[in-house]
mmCIF file of C-alpha atoms in Angstrom:
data_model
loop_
_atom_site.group_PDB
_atom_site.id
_atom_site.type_symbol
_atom_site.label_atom_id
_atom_site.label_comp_id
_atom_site.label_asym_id
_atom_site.label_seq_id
_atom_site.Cartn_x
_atom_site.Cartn_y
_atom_site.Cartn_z
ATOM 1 C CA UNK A 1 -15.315 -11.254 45.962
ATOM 2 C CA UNK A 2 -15.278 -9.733 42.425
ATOM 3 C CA UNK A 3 -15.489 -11.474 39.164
ATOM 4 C CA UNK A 4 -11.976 -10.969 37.411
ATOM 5 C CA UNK A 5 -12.443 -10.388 33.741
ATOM 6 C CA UNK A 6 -11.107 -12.789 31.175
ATOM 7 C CA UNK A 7 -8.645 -10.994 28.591
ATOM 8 C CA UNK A 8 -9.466 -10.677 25.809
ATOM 9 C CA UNK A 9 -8.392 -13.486 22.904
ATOM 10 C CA UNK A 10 -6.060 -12.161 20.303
ATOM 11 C CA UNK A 11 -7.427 -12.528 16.734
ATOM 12 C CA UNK A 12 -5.783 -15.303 14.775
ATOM 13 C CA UNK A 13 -4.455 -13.549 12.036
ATOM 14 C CA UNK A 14 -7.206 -14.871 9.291
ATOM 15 C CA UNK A 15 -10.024 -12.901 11.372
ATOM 16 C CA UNK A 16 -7.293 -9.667 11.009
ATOM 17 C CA UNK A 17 -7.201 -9.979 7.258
ATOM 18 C CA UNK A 18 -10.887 -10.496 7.286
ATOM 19 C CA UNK A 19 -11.680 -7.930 9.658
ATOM 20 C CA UNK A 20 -9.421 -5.024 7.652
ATOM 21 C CA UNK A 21 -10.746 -5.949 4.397
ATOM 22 C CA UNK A 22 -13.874 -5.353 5.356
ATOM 23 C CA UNK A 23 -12.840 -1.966 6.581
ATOM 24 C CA UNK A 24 -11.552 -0.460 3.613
ATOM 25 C CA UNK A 25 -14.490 -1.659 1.481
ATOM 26 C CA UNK A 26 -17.433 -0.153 4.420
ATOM 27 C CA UNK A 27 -15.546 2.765 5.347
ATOM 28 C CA UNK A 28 -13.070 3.903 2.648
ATOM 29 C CA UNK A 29 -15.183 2.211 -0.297
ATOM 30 C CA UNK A 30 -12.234 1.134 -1.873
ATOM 31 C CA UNK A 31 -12.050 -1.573 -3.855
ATOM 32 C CA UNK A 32 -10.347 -4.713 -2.758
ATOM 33 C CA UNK A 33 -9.337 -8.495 -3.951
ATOM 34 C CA UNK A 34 -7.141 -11.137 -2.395
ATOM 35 C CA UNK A 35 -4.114 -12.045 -3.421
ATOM 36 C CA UNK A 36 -1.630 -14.715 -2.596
ATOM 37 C CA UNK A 37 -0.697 -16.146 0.913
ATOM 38 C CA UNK A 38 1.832 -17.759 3.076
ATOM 39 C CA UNK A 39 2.017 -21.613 3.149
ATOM 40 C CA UNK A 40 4.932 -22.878 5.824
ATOM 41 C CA UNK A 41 6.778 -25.764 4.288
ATOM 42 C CA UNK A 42 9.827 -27.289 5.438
ATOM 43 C CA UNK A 43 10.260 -24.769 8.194
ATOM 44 C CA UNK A 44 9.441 -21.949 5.901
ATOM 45 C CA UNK A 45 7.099 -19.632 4.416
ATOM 46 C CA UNK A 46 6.667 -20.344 0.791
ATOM 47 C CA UNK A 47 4.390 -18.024 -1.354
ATOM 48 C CA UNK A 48 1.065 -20.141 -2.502
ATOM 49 C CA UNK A 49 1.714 -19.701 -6.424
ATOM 50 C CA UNK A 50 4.644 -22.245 -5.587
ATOM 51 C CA UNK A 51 7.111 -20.074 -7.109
ATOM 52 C CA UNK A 52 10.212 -20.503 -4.715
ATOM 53 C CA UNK A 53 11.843 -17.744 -5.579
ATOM 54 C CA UNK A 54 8.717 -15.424 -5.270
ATOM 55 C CA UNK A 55 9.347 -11.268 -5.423
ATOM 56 C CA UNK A 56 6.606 -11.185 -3.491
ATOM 57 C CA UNK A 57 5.915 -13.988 -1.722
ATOM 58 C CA UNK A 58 1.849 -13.835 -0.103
ATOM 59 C CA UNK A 59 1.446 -10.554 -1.366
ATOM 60 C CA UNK A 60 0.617 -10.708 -5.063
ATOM 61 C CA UNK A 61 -2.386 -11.264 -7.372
ATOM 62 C CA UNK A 62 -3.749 -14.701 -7.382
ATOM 63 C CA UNK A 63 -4.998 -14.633 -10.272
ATOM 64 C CA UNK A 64 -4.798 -12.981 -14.120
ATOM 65 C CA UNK A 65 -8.485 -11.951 -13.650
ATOM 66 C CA UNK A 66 -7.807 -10.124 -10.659
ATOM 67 C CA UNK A 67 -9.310 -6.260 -11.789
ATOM 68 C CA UNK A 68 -12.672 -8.157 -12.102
ATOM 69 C CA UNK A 69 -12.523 -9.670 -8.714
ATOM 70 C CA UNK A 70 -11.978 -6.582 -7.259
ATOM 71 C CA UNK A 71 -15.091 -5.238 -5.613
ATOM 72 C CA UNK A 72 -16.077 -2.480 -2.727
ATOM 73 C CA UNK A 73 -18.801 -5.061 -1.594
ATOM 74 C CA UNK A 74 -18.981 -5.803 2.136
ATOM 75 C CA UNK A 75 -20.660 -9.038 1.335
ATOM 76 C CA UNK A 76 -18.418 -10.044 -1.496
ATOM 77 C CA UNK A 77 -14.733 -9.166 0.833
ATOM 78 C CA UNK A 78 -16.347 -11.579 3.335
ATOM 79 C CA UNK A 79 -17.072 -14.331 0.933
ATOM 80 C CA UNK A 80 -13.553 -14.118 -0.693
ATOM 81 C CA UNK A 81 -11.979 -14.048 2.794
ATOM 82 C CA UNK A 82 -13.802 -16.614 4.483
ATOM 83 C CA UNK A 83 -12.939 -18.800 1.183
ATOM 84 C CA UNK A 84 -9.107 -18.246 2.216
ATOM 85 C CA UNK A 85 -8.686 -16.786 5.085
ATOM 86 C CA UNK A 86 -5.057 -16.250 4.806
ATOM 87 C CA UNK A 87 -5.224 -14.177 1.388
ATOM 88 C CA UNK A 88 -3.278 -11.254 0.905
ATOM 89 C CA UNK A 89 -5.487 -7.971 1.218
ATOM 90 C CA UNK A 90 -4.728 -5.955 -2.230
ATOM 91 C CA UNK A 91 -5.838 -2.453 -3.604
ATOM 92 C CA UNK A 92 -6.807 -1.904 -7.142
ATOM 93 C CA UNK A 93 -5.248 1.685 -8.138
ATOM 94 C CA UNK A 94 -6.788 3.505 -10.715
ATOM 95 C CA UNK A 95 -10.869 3.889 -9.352
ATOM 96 C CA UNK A 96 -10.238 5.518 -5.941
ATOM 97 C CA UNK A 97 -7.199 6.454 -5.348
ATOM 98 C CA UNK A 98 -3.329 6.041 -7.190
ATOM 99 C CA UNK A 99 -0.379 6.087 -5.384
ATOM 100 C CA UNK A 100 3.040 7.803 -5.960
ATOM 101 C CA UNK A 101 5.769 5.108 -4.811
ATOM 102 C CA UNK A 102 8.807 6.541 -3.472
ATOM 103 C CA UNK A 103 11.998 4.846 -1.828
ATOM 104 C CA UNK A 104 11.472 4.316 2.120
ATOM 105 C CA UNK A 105 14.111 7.173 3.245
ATOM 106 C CA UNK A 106 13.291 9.564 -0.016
ATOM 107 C CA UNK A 107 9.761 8.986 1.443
ATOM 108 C CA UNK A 108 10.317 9.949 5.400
ATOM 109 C CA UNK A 109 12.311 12.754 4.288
ATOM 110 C CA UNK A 110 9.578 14.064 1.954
ATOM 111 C CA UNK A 111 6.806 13.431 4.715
ATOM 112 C CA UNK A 112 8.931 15.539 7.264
ATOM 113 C CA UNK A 113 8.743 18.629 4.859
ATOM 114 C CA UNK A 114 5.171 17.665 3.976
ATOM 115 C CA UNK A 115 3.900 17.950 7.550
ATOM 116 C CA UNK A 116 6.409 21.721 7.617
ATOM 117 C CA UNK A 117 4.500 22.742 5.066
ATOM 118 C CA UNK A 118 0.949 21.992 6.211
ATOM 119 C CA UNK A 119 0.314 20.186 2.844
ATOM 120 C CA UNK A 120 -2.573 18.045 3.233
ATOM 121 C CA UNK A 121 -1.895 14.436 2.879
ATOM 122 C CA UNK A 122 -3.807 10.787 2.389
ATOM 123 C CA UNK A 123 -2.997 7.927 3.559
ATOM 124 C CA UNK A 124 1.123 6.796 3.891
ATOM 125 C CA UNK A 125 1.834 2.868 3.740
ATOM 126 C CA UNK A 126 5.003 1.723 4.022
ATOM 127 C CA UNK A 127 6.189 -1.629 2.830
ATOM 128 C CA UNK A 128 8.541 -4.616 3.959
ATOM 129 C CA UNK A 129 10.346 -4.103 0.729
ATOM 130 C CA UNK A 130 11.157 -0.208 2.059
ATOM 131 C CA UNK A 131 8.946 1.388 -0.204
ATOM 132 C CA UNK A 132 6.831 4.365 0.666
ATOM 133 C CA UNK A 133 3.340 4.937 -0.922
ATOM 134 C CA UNK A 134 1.785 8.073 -1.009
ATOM 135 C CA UNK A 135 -2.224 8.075 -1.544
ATOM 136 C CA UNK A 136 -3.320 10.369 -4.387
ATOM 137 C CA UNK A 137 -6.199 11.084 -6.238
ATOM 138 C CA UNK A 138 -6.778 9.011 -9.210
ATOM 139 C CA UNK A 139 -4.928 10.627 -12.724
ATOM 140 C CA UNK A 140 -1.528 10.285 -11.276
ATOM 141 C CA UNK A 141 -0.683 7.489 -12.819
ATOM 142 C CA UNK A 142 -0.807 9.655 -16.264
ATOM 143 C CA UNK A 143 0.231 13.014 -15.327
ATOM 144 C CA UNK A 144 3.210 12.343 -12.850
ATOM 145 C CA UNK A 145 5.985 12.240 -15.540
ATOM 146 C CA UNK A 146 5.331 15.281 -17.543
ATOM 147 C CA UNK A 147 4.859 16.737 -13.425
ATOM 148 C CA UNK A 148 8.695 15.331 -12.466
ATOM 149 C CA UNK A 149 9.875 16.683 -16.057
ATOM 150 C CA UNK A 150 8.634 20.587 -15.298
ATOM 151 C CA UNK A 151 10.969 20.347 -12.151
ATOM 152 C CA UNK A 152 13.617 19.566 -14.051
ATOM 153 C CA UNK A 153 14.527 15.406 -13.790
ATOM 154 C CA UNK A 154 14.101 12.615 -16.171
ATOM 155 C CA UNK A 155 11.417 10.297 -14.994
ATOM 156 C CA UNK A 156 13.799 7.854 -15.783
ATOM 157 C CA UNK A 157 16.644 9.354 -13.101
ATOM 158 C CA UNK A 158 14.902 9.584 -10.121
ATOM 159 C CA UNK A 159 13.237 6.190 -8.718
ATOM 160 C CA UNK A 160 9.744 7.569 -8.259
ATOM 161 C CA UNK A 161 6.608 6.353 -10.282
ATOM 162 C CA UNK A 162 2.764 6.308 -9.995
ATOM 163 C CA UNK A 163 0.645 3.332 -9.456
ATOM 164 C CA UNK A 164 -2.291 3.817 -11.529
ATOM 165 C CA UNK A 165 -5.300 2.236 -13.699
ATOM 166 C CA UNK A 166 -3.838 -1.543 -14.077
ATOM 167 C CA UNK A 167 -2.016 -1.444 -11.003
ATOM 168 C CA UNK A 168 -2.323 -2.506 -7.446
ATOM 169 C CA UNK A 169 -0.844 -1.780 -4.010
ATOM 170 C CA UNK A 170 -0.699 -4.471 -0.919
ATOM 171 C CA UNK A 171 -2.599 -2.767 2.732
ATOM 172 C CA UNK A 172 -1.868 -3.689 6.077
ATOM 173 C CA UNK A 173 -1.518 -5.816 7.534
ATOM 174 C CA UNK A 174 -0.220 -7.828 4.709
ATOM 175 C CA UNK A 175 3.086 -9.874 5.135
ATOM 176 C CA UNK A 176 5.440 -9.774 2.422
ATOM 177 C CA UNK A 177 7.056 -13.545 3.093
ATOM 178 C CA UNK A 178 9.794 -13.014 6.556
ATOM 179 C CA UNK A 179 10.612 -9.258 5.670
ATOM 180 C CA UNK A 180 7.313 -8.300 7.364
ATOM 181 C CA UNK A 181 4.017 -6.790 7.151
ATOM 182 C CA UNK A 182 3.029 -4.049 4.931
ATOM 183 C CA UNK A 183 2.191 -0.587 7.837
ATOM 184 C CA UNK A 184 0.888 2.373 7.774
ATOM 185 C CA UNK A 185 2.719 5.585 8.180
ATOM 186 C CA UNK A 186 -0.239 7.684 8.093
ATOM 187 C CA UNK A 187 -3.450 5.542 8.934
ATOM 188 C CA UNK A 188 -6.599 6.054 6.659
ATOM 189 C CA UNK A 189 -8.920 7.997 9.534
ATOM 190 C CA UNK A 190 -11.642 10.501 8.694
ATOM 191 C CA UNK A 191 -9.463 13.888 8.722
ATOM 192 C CA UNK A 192 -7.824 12.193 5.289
ATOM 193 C CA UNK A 193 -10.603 10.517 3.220
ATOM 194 C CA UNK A 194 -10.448 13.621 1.171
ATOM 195 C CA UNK A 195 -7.071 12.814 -0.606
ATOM 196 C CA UNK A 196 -4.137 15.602 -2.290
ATOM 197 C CA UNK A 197 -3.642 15.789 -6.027
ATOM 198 C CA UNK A 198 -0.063 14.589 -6.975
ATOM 199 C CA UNK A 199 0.586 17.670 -7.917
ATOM 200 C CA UNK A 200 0.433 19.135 -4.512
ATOM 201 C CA UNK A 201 3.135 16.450 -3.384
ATOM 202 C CA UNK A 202 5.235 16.315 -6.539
ATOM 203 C CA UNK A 203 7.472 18.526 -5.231
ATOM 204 C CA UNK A 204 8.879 17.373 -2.334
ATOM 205 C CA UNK A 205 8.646 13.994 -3.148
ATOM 206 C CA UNK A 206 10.644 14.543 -6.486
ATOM 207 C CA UNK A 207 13.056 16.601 -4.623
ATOM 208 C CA UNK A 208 13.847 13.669 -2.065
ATOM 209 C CA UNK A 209 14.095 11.161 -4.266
ATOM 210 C CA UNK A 210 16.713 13.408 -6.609
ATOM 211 C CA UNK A 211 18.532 14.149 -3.343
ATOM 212 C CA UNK A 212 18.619 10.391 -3.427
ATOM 213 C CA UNK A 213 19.922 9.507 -6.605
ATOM 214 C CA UNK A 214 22.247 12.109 -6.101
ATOM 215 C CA UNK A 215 23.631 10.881 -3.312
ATOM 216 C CA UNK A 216 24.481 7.363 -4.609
ATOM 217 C CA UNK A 217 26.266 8.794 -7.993
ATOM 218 C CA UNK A 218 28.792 10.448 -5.652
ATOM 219 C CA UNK A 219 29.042 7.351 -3.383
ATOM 220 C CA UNK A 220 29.612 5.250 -6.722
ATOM 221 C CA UNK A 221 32.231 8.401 -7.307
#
């Protein structure tokens, strides 16, 4: 009679965190830091800087100092996440990558024209708050609204903006409080370690997200 095999036990969802940090530090060398987590109280899921109305409850920065604790050190991800396992896994932008953050359906619509065009793209996370974010190399942050201008919208008209030096971005699988956990729309894999310029996806990310905005003046009338 054959041995059956035992299934295999599901991760409990510290060793996830853990396990994905460590991932984007070894084989993306980004940077990372944790952030915030999820502490159930009363029945629910309160954010750990016990702020109850929290914008971004267990997936924010922890702490003021957290550009210094950010660090693309195997050894230093584990330590932080063995210290709190349930810590939010956060991004620095600004040292390897920025990212152009776009409105979830200006976002799908760009990354359908995107993939007609054969543009090459970087990694695509999409968050619980529907926002898209589009991986870039770093210098967006700067350049991006002087790039929207030259197509002819306002910065200030069209909700798209650049994440850049002094800003961070939340990775899977990071849970923004009961709306969800952050995805990705196009996974970080070899074929896209090389990431775009903004410039190469200004356009049709502009041009969704004015498509947008136009579309809700005429439905305010």
């Amino acid at each position: 009679m054959g041995v059956t095999e035992a299934a295999p036990i599901p991760k409990q969802r510290g060793e996830q965190l853990l396990d994905q940090a460590v991932r984007y530090a070894e084989e993306r060398h980004w940077d990372v830091f944790p952030g915030t987590w999820l502490e159930p109280v009363d029945g629910r899921e309160l954010c750990s800087c016990g702020e109850a109305e929290c914008a971004a409850p267990g997936a924010h920065p922890a702490r003021d100092d957290w550009a210094a604790q950010a660090t693309g050190s195997a050894v230093q991800v584990r330590r932080a996440w063995q210290r709190q396992p349930k810590a939010s896994i956060l991004l620095p932008t600004g040292r390897t990558f920025d990212a152009i953050d776009v409105p979830e359906s200006a976002g799908f619509l760009a990354l359908a024209r995107m993939e007609r065009m054969e543009l090459t793209l970087g990694p695509v996370a999409l968050a619980p708050d529907r926002r898209m974010l589009f991986f870039v190399l770093p210098g967006a942050g700067a350049k991006v609204p002087d790039l929207v201008r030259k197509l002819g919208w306002a910065p200030s008209a069209i909700d798209l903006k650049a994440r850049g030096e002094g800003d961070w971005v939340a990775a899977p699988p990071t849970r923004f409080g009961g709306r969800g956990a952050v995805l990705w729309a196009r996974r970080p894999t070899p074929a896209n370690r090389w990431l775009p310029d903004a410039e190469e996806l200004i356009n049709p990310l502009a041009y969704a997200c004015g498509r947008e905005a136009a579309a809700a003046r005429a439905r305010r009338g």
